[in-house]
PDB file of C-alpha atoms in Angstrom:
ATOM      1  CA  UNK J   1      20.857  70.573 -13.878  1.00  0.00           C
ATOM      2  CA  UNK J   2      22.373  67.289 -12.729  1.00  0.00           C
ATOM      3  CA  UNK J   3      24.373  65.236 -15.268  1.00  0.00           C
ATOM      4  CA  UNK J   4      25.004  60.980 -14.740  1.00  0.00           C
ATOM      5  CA  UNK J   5      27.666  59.272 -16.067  1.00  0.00           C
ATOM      6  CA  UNK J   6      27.954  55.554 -16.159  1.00  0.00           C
ATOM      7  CA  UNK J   7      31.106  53.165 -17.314  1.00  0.00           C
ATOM      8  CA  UNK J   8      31.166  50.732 -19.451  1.00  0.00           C
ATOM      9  CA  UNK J   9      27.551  50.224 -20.978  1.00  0.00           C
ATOM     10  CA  UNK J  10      28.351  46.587 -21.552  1.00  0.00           C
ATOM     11  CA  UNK J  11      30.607  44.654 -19.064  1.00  0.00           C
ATOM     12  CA  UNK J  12      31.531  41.081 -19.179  1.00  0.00           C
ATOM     13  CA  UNK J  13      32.483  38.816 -16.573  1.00  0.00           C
ATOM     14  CA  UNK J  14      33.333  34.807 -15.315  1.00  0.00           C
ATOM     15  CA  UNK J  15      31.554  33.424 -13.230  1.00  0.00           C
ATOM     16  CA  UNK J  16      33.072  34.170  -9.112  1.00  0.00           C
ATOM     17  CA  UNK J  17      35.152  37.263 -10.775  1.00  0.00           C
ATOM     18  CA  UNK J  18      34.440  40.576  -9.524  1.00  0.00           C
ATOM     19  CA  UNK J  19      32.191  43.653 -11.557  1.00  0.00           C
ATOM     20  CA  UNK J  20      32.566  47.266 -10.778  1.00  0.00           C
ATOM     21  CA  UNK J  21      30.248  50.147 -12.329  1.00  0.00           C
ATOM     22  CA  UNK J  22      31.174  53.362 -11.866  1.00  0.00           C
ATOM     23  CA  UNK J  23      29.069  56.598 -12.468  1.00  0.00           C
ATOM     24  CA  UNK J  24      29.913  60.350 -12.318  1.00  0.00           C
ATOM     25  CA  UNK J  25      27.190  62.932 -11.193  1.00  0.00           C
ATOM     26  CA  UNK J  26      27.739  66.826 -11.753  1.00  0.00           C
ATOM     27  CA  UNK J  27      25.498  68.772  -8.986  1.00  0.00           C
ATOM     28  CA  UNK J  28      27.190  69.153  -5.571  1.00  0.00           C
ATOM     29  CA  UNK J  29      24.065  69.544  -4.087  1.00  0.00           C
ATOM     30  CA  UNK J  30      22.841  65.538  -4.874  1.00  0.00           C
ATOM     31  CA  UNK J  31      23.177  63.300  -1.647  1.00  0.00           C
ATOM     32  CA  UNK J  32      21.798  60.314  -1.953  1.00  0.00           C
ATOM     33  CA  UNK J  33      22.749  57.635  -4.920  1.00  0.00           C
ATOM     34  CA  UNK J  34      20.859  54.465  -5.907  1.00  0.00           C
ATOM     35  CA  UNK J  35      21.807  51.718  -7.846  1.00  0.00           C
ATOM     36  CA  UNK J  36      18.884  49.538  -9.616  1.00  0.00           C
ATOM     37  CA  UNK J  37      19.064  46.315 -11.095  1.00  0.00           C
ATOM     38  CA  UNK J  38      16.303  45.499 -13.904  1.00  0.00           C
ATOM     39  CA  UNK J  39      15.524  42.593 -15.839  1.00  0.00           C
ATOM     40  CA  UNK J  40      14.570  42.011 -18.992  1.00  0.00           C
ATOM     41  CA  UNK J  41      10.822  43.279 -19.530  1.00  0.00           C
ATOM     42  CA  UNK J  42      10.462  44.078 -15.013  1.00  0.00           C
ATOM     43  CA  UNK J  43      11.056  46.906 -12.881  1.00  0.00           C
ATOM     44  CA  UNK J  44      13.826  48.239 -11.521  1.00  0.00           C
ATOM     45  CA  UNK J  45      14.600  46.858  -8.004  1.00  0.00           C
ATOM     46  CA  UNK J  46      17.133  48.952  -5.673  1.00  0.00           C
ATOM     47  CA  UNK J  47      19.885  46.719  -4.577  1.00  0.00           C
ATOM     48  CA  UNK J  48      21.909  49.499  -2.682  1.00  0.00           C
ATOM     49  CA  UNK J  49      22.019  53.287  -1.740  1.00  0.00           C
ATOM     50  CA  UNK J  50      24.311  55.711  -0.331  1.00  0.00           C
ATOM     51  CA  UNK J  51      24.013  58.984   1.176  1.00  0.00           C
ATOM     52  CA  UNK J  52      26.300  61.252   0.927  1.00  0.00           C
ATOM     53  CA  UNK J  53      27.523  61.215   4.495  1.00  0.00           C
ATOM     54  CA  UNK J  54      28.906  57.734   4.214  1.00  0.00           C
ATOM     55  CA  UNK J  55      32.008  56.753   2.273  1.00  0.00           C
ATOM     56  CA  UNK J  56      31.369  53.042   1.633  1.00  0.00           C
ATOM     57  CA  UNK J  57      28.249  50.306   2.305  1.00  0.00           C
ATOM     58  CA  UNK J  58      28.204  46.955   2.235  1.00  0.00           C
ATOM     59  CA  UNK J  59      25.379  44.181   1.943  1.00  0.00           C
ATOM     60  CA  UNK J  60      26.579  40.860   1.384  1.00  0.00           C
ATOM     61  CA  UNK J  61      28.430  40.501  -2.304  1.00  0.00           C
ATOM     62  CA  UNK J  62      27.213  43.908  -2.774  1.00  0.00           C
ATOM     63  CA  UNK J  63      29.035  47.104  -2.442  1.00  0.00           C
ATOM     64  CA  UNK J  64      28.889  51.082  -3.068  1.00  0.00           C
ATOM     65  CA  UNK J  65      31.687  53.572  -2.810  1.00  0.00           C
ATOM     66  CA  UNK J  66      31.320  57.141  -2.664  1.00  0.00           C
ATOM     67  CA  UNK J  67      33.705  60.052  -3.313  1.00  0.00           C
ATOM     68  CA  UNK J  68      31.990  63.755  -2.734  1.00  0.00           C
ATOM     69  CA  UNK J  69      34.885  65.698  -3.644  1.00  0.00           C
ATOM     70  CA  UNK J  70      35.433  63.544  -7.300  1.00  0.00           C
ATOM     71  CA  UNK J  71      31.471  63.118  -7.645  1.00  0.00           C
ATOM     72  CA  UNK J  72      32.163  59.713  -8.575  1.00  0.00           C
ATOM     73  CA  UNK J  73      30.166  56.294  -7.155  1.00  0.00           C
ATOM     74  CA  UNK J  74      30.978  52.804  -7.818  1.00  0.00           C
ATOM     75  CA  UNK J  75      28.990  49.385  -7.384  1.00  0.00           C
ATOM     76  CA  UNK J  76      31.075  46.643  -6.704  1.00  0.00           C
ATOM     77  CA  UNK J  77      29.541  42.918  -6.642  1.00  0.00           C
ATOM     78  CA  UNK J  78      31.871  40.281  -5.760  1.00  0.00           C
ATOM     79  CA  UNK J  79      31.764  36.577  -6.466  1.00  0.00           C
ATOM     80  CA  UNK J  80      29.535  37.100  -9.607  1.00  0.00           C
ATOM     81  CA  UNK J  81      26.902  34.175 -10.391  1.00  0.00           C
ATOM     82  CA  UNK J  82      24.546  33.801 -13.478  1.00  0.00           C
ATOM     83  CA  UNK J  83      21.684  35.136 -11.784  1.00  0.00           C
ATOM     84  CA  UNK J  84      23.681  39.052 -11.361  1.00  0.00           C
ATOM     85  CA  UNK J  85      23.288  39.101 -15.313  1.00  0.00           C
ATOM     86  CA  UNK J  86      21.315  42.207 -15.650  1.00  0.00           C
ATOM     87  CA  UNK J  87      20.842  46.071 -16.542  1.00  0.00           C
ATOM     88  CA  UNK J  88      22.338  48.072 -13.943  1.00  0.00           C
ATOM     89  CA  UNK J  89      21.240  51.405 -13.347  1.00  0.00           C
ATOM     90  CA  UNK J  90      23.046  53.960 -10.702  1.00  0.00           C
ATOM     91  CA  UNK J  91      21.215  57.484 -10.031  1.00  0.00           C
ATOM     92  CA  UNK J  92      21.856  60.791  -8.323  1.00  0.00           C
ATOM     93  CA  UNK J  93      18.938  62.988  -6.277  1.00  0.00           C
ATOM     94  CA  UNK J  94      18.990  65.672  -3.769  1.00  0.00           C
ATOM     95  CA  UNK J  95      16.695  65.171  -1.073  1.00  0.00           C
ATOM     96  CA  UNK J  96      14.556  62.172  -3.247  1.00  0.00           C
ATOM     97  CA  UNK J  97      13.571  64.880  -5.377  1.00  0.00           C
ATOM     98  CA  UNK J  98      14.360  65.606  -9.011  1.00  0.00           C
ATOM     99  CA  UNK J  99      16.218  61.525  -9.968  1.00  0.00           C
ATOM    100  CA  UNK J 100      18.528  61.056 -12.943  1.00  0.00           C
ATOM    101  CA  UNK J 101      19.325  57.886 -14.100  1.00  0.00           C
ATOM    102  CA  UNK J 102      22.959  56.568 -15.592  1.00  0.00           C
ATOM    103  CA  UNK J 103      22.114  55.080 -18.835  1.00  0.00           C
ATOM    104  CA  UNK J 104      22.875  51.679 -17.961  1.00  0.00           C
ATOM    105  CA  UNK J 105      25.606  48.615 -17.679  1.00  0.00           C
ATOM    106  CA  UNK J 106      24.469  45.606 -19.358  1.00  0.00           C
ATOM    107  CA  UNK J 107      26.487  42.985 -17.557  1.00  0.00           C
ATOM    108  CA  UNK J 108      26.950  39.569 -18.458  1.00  0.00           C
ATOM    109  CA  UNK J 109      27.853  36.810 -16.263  1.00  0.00           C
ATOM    110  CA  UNK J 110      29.604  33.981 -18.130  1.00  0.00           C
ATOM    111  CA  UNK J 111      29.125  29.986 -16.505  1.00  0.00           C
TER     112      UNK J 111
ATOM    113  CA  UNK H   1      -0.039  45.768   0.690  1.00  0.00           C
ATOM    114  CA  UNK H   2      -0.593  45.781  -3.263  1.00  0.00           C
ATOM    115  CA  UNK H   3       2.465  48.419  -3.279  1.00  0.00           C
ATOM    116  CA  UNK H   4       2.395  50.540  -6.774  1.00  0.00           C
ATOM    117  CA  UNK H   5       0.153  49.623  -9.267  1.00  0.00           C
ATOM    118  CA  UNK H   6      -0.581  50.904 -13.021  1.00  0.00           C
ATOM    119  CA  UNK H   7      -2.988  50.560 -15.648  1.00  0.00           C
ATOM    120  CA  UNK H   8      -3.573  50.368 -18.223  1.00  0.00           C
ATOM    121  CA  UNK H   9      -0.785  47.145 -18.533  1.00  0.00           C
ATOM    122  CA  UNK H  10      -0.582  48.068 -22.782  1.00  0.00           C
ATOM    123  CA  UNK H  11      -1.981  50.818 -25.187  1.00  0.00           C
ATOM    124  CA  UNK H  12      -1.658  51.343 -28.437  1.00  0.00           C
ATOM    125  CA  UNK H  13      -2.882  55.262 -29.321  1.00  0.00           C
ATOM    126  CA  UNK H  14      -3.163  56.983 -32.798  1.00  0.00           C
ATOM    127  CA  UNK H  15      -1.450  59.853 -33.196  1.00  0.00           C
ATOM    128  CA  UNK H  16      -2.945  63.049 -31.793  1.00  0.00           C
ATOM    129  CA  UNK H  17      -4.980  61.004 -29.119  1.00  0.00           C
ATOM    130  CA  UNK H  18      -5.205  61.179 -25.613  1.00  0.00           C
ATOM    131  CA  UNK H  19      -4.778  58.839 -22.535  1.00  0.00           C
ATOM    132  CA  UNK H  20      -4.487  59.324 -18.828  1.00  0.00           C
ATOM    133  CA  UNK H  21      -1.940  56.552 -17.332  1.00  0.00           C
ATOM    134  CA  UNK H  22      -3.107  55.582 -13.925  1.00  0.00           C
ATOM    135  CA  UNK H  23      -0.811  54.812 -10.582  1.00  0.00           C
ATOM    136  CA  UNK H  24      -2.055  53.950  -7.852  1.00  0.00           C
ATOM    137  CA  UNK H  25       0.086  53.397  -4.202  1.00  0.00           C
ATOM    138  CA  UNK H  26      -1.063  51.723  -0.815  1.00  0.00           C
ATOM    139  CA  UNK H  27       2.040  52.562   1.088  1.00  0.00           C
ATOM    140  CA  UNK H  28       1.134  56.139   2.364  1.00  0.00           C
ATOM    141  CA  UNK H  29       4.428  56.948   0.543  1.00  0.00           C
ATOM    142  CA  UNK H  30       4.555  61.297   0.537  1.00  0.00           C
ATOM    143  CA  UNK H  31       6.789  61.175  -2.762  1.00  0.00           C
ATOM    144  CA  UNK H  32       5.555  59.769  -5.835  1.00  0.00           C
ATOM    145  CA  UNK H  33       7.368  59.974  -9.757  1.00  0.00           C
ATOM    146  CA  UNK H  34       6.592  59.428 -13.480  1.00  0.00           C
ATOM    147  CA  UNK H  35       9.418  58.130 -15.683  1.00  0.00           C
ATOM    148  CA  UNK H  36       9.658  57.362 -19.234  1.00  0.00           C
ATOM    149  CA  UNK H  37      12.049  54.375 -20.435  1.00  0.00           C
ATOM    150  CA  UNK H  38      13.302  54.169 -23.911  1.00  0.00           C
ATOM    151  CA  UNK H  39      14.309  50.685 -25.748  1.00  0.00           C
ATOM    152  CA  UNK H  40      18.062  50.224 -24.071  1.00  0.00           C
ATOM    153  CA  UNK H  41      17.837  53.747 -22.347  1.00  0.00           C
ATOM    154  CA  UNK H  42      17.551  54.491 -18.579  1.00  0.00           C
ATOM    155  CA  UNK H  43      15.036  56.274 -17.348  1.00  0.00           C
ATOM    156  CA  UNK H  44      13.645  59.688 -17.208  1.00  0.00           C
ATOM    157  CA  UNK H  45      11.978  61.605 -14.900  1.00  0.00           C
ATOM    158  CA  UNK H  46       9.090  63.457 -16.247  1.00  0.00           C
ATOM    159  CA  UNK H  47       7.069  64.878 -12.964  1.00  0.00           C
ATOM    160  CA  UNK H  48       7.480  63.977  -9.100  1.00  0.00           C
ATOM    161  CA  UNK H  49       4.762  64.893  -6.385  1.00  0.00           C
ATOM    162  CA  UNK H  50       6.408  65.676  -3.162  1.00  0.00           C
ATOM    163  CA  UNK H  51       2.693  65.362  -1.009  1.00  0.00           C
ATOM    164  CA  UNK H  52      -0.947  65.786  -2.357  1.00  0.00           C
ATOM    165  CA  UNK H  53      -1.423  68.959  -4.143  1.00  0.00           C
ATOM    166  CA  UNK H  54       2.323  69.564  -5.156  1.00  0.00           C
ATOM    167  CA  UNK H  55       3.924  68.734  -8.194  1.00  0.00           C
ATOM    168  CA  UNK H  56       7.065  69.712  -9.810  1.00  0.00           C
ATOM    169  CA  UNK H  57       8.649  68.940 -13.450  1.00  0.00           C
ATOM    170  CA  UNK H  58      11.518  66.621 -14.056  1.00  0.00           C
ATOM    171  CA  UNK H  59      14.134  66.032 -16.528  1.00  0.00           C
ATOM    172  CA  UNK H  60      11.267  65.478 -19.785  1.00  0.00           C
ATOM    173  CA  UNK H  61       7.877  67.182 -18.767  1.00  0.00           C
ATOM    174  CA  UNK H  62       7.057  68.603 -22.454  1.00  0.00           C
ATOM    175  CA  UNK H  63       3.473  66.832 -23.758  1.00  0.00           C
ATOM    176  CA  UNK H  64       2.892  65.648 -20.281  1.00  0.00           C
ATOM    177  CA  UNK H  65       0.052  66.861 -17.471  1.00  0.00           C
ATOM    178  CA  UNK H  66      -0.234  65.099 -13.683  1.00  0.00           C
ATOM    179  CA  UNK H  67      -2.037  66.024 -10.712  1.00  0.00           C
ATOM    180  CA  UNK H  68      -1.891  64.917  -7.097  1.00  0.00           C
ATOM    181  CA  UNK H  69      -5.013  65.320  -5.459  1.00  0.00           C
ATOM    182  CA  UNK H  70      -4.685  62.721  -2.861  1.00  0.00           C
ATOM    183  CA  UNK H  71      -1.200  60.973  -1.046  1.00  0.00           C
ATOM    184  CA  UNK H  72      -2.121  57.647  -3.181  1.00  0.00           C
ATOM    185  CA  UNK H  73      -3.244  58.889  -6.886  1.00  0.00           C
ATOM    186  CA  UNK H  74      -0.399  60.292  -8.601  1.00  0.00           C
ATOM    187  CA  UNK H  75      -1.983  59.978 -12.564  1.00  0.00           C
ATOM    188  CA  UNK H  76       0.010  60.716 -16.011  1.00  0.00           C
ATOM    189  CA  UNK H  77      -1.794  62.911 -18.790  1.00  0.00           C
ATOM    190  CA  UNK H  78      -0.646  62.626 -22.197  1.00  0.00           C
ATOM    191  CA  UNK H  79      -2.244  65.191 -24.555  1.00  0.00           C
ATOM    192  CA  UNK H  80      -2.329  65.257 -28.438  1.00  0.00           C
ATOM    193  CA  UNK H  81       0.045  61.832 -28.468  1.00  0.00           C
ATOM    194  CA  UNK H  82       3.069  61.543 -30.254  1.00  0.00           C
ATOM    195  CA  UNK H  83       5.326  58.438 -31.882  1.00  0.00           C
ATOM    196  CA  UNK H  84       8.050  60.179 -30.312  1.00  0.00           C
ATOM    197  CA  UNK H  85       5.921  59.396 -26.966  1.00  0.00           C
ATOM    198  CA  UNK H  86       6.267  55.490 -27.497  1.00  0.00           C
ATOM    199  CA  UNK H  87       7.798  54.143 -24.137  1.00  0.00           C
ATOM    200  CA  UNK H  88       7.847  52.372 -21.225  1.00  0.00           C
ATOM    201  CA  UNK H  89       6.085  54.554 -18.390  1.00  0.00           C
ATOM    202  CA  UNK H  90       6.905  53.656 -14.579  1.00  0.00           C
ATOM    203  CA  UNK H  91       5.094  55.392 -11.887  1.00  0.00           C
ATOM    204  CA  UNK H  92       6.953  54.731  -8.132  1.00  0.00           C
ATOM    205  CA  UNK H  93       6.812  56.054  -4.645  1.00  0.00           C
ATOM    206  CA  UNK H  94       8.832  56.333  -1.948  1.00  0.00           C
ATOM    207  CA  UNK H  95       8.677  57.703   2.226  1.00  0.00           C
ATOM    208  CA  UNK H  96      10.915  60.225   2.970  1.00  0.00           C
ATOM    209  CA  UNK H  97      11.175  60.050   6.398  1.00  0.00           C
ATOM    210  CA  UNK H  98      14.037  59.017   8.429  1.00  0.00           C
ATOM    211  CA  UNK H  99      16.532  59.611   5.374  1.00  0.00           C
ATOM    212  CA  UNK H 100      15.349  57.076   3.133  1.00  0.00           C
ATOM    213  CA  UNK H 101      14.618  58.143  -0.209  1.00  0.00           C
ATOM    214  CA  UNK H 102      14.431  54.200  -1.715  1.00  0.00           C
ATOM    215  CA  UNK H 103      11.330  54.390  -4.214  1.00  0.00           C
ATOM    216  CA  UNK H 104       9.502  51.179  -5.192  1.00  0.00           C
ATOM    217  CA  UNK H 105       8.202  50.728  -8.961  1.00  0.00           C
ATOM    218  CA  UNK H 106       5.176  49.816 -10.509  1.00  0.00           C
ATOM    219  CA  UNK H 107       5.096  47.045 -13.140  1.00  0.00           C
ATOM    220  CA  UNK H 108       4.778  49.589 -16.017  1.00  0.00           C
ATOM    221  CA  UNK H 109       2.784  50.660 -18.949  1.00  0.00           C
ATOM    222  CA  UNK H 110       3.990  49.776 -22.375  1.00  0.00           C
ATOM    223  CA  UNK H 111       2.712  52.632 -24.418  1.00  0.00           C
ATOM    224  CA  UNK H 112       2.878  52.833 -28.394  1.00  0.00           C
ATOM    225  CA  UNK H 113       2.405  55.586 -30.653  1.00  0.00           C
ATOM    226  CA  UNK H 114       1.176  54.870 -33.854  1.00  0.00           C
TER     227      UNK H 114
END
């Protein structure tokens, strides 16, 4: 079955610096990857997919990368502020069937 | 829209009891999911429903029943409870049409095991 990967578990960062999470997946056959942000004691909200047909997407200081032939992903947020401090989650599905979750980045975002 | 919603909010069980964990969507969503979420873990998927009537185990089905017998019921069994069964549960849902697979959460249950 599918295996997730996700680097570092705890990342810290200065305010306006840049955070990248990365994440390995092991089934070929996954094609489309999440990435979740939750909050202490909430639900996860998605902040950004990718299928597996795209390389890269963009929404404002938010970012995913995707390499197919590594099976590697990457969330990038630029311009970090106080309110990105969070537990980020990426995940890997085929078809929005059968999810597995990274086990998390806990990433601070010093003032 | 109410969008996914779950009861009970908290339970406590004894061991060997039994609960059904309710969830509930208003979205006409075709896909709905059960996950379990550890203290400091991600989650885990422990069934998904791909349309009323279908169901199909996930990454952590043992100790767990569901059934899907209509597109906005998706509810969580939990036979003969277990500590080991203390967790956060999140039902969600998501539309797969058009290639989106995003899935939206419910607030969760916060069930303990005792």
């Amino acid at each position: 079955g599918e295996n997730v990967e996700q680097h570092p578990s705890t990342l810290s960062v200065q305010e306006g610096d840049s955070a990248v999470i990365k994440c390995t997946y092991s089934d070929s056959a996954s094609n489309y990857f999440p990435w979740y942000k939750q909050e202490l004691g909430k639900r996860p909200q998605l902040i950004i997919d990718i299928r597996s047909n795209v390389g890269e997407k963009k929404d404002q200081r938010i970012a995913v990368t995707l390499n197919k032939t590594a099976k590697h992903f990457s969330l990038h947020i630029t311009e970090t502020q106080p309110e990105d401090s969070a537990v980020y989650f990426c995940a890997a599905s085929n078809y929005g069937q059968n999810f597995v979750f990274g086990p998390g980045t806990r990433l601070s975002v010093l003032p | 829209n109410a969008g996914v919603t779950q009861t009970p909010k908290f339970r406590i069980l004894k061991i060997g009891q039994s609960m059904t964990l309710q969830c509930t969507q208003d979205m006409n969503h075709n896909y709905m999911y059960w996950y379990r979420q550890d203290p400091g873990m991600g989650l885990k998927l422990i069934y998904y429903s791909v349309g009323a009537g279908i169901t199909d185990k996930g990454e952590v089905p043992n100790g767990y029943n569901v059934s899907r017998s209509t597109t906005e019921d998706f509810p969580l069994r939990l036979e003969l409870a277990a500590p080991s069964q203390t967790s956060v549960y999140f039902c969600a849902s998501s539309l797969t049409s058009g290639g989106s697979y995003e899935q939206y959460f419910g607030p969760g249950t916060r069930l303990t095991v005792t």
